[in-house]
Tab-separated table of C-alpha atoms in Angstrom:
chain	number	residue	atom	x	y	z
I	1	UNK	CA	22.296	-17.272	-24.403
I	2	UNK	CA	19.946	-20.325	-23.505
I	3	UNK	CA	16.483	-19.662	-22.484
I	4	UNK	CA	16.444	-22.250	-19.169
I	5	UNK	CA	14.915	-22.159	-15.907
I	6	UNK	CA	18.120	-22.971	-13.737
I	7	UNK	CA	16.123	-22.311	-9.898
I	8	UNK	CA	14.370	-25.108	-8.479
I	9	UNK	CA	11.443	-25.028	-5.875
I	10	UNK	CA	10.886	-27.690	-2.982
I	11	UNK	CA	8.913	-30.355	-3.826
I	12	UNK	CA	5.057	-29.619	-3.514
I	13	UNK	CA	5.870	-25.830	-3.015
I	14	UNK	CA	3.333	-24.396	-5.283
I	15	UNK	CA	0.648	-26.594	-4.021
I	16	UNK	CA	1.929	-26.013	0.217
I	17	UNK	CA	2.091	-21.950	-1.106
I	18	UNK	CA	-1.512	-22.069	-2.386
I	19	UNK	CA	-2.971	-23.579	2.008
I	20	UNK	CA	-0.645	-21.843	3.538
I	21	UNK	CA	-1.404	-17.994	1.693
I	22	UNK	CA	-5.244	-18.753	2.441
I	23	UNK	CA	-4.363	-20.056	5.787
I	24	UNK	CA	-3.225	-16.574	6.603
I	25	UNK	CA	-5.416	-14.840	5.170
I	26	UNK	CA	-8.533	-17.214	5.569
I	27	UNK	CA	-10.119	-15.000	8.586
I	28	UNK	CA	-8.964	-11.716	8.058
I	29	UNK	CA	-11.606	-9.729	5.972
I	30	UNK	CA	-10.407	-8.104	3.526
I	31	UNK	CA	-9.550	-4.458	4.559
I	32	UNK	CA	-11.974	-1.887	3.859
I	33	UNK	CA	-10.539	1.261	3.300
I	34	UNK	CA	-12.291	3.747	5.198
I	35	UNK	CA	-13.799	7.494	4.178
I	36	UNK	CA	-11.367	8.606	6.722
I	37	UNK	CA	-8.228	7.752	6.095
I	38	UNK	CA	-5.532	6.715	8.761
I	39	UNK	CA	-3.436	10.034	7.764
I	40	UNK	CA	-6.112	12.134	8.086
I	41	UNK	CA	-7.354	10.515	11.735
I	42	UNK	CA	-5.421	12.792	13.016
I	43	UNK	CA	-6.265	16.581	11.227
I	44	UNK	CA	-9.812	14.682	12.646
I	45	UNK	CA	-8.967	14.480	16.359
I	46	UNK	CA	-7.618	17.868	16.266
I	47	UNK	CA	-10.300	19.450	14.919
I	48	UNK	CA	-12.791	17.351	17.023
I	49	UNK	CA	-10.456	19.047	20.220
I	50	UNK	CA	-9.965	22.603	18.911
I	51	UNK	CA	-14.171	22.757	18.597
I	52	UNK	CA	-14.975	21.256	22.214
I	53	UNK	CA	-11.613	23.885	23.542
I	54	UNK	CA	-13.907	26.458	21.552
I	55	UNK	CA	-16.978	25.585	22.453
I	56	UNK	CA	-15.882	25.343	26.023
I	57	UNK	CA	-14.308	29.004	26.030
I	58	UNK	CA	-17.633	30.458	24.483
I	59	UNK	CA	-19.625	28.575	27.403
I	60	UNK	CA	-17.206	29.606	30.255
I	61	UNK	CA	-17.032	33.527	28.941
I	62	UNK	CA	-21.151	33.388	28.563
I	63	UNK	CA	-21.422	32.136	32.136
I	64	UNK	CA	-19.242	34.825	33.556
I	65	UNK	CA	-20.947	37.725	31.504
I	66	UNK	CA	-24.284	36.381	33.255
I	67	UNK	CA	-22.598	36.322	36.657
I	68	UNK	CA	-21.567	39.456	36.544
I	69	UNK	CA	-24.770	40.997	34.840
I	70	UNK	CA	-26.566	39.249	37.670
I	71	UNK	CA	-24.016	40.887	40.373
I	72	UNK	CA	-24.569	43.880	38.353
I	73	UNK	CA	-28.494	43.468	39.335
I	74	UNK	CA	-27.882	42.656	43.266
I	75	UNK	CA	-26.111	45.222	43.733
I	76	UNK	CA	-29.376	47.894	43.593
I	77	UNK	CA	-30.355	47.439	47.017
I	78	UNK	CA	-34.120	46.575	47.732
I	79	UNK	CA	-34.408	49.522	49.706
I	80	UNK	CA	-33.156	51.631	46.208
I	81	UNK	CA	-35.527	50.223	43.876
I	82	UNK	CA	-38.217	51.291	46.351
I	83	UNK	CA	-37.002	54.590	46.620
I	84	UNK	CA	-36.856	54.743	42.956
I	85	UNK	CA	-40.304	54.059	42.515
I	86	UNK	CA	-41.744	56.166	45.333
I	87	UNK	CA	-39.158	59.323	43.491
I	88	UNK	CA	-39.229	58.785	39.752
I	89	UNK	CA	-42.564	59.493	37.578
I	90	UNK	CA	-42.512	55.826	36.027
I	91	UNK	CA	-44.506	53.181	36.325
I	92	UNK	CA	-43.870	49.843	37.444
I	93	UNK	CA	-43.382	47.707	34.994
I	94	UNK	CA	-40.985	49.965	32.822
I	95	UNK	CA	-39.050	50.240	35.839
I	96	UNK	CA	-38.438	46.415	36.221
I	97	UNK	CA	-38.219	46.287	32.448
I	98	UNK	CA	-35.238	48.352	32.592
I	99	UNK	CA	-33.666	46.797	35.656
I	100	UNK	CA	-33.628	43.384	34.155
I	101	UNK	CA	-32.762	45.022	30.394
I	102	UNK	CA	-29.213	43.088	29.226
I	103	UNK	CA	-28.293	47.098	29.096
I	104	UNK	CA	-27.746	47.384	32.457
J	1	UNK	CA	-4.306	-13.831	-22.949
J	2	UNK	CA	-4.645	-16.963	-21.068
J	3	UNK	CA	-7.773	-18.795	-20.394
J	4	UNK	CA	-7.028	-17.769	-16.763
J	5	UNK	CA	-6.343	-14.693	-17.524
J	6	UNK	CA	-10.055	-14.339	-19.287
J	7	UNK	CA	-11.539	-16.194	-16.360
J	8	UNK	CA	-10.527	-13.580	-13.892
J	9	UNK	CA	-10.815	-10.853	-15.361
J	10	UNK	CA	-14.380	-10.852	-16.643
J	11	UNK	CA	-16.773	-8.134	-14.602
J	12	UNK	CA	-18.562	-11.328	-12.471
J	13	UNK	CA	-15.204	-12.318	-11.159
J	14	UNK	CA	-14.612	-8.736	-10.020
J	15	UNK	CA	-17.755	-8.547	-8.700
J	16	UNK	CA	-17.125	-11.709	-6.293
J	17	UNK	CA	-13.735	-10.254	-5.840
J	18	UNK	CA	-15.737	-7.185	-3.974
J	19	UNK	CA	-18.794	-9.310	-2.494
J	20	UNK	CA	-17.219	-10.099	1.031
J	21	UNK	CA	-19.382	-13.468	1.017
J	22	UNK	CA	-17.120	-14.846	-2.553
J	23	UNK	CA	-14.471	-12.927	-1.714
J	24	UNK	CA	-12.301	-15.394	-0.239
J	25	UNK	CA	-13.291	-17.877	-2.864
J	26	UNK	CA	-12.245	-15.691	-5.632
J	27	UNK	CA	-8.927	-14.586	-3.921
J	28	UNK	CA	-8.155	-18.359	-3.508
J	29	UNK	CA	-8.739	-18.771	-7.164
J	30	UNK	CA	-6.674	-15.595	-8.293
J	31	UNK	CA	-3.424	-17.908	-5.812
J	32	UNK	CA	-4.136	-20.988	-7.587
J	33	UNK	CA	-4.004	-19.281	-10.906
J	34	UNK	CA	-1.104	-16.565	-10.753
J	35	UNK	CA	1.108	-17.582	-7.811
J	36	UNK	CA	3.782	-19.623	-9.813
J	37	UNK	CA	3.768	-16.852	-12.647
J	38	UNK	CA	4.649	-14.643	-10.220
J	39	UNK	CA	6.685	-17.046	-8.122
J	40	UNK	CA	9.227	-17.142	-10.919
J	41	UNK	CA	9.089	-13.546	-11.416
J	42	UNK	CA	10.518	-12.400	-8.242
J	43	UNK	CA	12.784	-15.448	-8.091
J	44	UNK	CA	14.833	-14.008	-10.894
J	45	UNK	CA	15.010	-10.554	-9.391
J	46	UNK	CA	15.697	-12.104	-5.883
J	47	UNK	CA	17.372	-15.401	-6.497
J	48	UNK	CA	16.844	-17.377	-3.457
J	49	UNK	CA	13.941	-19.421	-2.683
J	50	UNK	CA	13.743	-18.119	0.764
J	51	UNK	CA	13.233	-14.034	0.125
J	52	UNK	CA	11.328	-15.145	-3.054
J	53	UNK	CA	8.666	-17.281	-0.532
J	54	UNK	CA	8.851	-13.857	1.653
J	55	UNK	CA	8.091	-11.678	-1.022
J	56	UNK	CA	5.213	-13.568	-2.890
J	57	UNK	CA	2.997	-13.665	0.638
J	58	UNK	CA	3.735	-10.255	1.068
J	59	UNK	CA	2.281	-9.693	-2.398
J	60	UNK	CA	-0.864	-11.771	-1.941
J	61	UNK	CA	-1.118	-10.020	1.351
J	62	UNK	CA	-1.142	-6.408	-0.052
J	63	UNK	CA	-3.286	-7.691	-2.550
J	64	UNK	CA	-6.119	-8.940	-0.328
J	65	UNK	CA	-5.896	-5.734	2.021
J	66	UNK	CA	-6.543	-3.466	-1.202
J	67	UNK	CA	-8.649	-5.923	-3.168
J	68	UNK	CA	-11.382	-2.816	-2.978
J	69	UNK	CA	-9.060	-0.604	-4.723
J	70	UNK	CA	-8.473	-2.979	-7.604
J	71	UNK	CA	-11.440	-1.853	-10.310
J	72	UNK	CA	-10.592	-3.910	-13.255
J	73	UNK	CA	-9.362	-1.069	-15.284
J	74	UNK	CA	-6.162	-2.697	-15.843
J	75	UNK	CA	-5.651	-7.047	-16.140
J	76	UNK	CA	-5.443	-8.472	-12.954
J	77	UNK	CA	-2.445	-9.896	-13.600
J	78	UNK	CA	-0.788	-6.584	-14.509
J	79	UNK	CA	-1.986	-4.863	-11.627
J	80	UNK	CA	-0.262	-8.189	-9.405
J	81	UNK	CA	3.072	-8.060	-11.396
J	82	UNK	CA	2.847	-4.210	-10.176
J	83	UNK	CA	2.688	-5.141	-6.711
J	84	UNK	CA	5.142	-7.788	-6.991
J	85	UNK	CA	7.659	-5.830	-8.727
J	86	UNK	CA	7.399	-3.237	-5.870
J	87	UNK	CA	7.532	-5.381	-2.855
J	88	UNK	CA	10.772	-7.331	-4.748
J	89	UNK	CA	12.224	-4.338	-5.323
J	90	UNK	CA	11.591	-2.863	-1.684
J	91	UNK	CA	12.625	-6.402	-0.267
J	92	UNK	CA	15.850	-6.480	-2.060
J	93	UNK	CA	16.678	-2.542	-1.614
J	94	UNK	CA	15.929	-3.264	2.746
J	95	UNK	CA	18.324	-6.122	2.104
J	96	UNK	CA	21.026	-4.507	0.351
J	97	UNK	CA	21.152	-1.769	3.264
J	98	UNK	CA	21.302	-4.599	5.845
J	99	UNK	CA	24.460	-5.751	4.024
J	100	UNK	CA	25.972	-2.988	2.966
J	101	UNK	CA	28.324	-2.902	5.730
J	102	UNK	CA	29.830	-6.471	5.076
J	103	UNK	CA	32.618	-6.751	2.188
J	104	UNK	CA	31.058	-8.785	-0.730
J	105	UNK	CA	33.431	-9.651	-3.798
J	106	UNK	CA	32.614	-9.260	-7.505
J	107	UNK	CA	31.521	-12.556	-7.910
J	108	UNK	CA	29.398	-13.269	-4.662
J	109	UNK	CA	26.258	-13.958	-6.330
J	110	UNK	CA	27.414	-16.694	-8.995
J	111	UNK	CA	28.902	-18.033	-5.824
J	112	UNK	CA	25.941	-17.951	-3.814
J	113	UNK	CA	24.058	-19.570	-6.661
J	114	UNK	CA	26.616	-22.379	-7.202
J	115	UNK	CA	25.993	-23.375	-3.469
J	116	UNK	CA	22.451	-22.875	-3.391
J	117	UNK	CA	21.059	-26.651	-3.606
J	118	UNK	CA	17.551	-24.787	-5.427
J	119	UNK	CA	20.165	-23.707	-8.180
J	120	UNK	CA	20.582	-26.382	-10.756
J	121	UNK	CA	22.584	-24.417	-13.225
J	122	UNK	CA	26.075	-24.376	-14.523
J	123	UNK	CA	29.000	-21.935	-13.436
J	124	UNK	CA	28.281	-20.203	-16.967
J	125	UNK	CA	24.665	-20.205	-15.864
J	126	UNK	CA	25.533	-18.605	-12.486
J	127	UNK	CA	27.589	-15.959	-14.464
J	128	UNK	CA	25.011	-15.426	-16.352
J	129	UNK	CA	22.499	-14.534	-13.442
J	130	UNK	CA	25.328	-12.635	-12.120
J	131	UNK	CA	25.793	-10.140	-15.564
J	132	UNK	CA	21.884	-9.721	-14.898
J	133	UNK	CA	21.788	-9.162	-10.934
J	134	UNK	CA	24.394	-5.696	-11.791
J	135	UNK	CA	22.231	-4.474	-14.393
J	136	UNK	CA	20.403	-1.086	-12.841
J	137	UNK	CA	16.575	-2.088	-11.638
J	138	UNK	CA	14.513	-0.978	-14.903
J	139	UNK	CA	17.719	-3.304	-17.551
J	140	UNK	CA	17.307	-6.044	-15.023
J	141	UNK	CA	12.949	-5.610	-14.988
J	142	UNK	CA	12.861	-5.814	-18.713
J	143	UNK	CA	15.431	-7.982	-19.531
J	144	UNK	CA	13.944	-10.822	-17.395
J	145	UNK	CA	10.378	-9.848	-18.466
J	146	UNK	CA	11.134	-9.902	-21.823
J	147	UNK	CA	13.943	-12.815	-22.330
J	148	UNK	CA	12.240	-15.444	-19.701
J	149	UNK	CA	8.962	-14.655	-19.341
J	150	UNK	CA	8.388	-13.647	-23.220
J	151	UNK	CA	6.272	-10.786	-22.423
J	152	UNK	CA	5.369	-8.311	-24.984
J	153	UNK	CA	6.980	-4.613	-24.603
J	154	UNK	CA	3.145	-3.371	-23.938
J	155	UNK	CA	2.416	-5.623	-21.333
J	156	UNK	CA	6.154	-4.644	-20.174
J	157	UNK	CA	5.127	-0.682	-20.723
J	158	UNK	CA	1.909	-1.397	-18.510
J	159	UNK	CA	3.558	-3.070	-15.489
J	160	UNK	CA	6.689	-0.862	-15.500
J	161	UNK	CA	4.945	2.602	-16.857
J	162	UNK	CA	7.369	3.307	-19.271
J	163	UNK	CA	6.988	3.968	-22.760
J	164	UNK	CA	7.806	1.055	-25.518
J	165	UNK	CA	10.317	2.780	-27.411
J	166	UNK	CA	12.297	3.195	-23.975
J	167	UNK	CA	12.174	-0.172	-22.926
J	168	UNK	CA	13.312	-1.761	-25.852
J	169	UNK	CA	16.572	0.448	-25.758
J	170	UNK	CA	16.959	-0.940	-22.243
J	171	UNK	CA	16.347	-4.360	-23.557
J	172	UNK	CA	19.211	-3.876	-25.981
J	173	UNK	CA	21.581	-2.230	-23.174
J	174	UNK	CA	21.014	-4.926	-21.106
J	175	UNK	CA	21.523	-7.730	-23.631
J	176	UNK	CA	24.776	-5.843	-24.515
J	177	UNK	CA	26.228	-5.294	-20.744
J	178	UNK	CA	25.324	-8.875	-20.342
J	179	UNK	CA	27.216	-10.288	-23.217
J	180	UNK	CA	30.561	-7.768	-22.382
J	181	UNK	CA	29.960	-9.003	-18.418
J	182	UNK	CA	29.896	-12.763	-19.506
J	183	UNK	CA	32.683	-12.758	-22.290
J	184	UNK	CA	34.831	-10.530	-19.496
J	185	UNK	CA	34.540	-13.337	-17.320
J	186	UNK	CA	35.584	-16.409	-19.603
């Protein structure tokens, strides 16, 4: 078996090859590989969703639990609070303590 | 080692490999220096001029887009015959599937050589690149590594991942299917 290179190139390939590579690559920076990579963008996005879905449940069930601790509070009646006061040996200020208390 | 070689891989020339103001210059240099090397590389595994021209930008191209990942721990042009190998052997694997459907006789590729105006060779010559193009991947890898491009097995070992002692038995498989291919043929 003879060692011989038997393929040819064009004429001026190697020296064409050498412009044309660095033509195509000439303005593209190189690619930086980012901490996040493109398979993971993904888990990311999810995550990113599932905390605002989260974060947006927790907010929606806090405002109703105020809502109805507030409706709670309207529904003792002016007249009943006064009534309380005139019949019930506290003073004041416990009294409104309790009405407002998160107990109620 | 060539003086190439030494020139790009000293720790400066990595370092203006990574420094996106030399970057470009230092890529530019690493085409000038390595292209026909690897040029004649993948023509033996591909054959044409055409898929070979493919392959070789796609190699410089996946070379520039992971430049960062390339460290110097191995020689540059080790890590470059790695990605060459791979896209050659992806190329060729895409192209076999694309074909597959159309009949091809046994002796389609000395034929395709013997018309191809880039092949200067004899019919025995085309034979001969024939014997080599049915070897399985790794025989055909280290046979052409090793018989045209006189690489050593441990640069072979390095490039392919494979243990000395294995290549050289497929070194010596090859050379034999090649000879009982060729001698078939006469």
């Amino acid at each position: 078996m003879k060692k011989k290179n038997n393929f040819r190139v064009p004429q001026g390939y190697f020296e064409q090859f050498h412009d044309t590579m660095m033509e195509q690559i000439g303005n593209k920076p190189s690619k930086v590989h980012p901490i996040f990579g493109i398979h993971n963008q993904w888990k990311y996005a999810a995550a990113i969703a599932l905390l605002f879905i989260g974060g947006g449940a927790l907010y929606i069930k806090d405002t109703i639990d105020n809502k109805q601790m507030y409706a709670q509070s309207e529904e003792y009646s002016i007249e009943f609070i006064d009534e309380m006061l005139d019949n019930y040996p506290i003073d004041d200020y416990t009294f409104y303590t309790y009405l407002t208390s998160n107990e109620l | 080692m060539t003086k190439s070689d030494k020139n790009c891989n000293n720790s400066d020339f990595i370092e203006k490999l990574h420094n996106p103001a030399t970057q470009s210059a230092a890529f530019s240099t690493i085409v000038r220096e390595y292209s026909e090397r690897l040029y004649w590389h993948i023509r033996r595994l591909a054959l044409t001029h055409d898929d070979t021209n493919d392959i070789l930008q796609n190699t410089f191209i996946k070379a520039w887009n992971n430049i960062d990942k390339f460290r110097g721990d191995s020689q540059l042009l080790t890590w470059l015959y790695r990605i060459a190998t791979n896209e050659t052997l992806t190329y060729i694997g895409h192209k076999q599937i694309e074909t597959v459907s159309l009949d091809s006789d046994e002796g389609s590729v000395a034929n395709e050589l013997e018309s191809d105006p880039l092949f200067s060779g004899t019919h025995a010559d085309a034979l001969f690149h024939e014997a080599i193009n049915r070897l399985p991947e790794k025989q055909r890898l280290v046979f052409n590594m090793r018989y045209f491009e006189d690489m050593k097995y441990e640069e072979i070992s390095e490039i392919l991942d494979t243990t000395t002692g294995a290549l050289k038995a497929s070194y010596h498989i090859a050379v034999k299917k090649i000879e009982e291919y060729v001698s078939s043929k006469d």
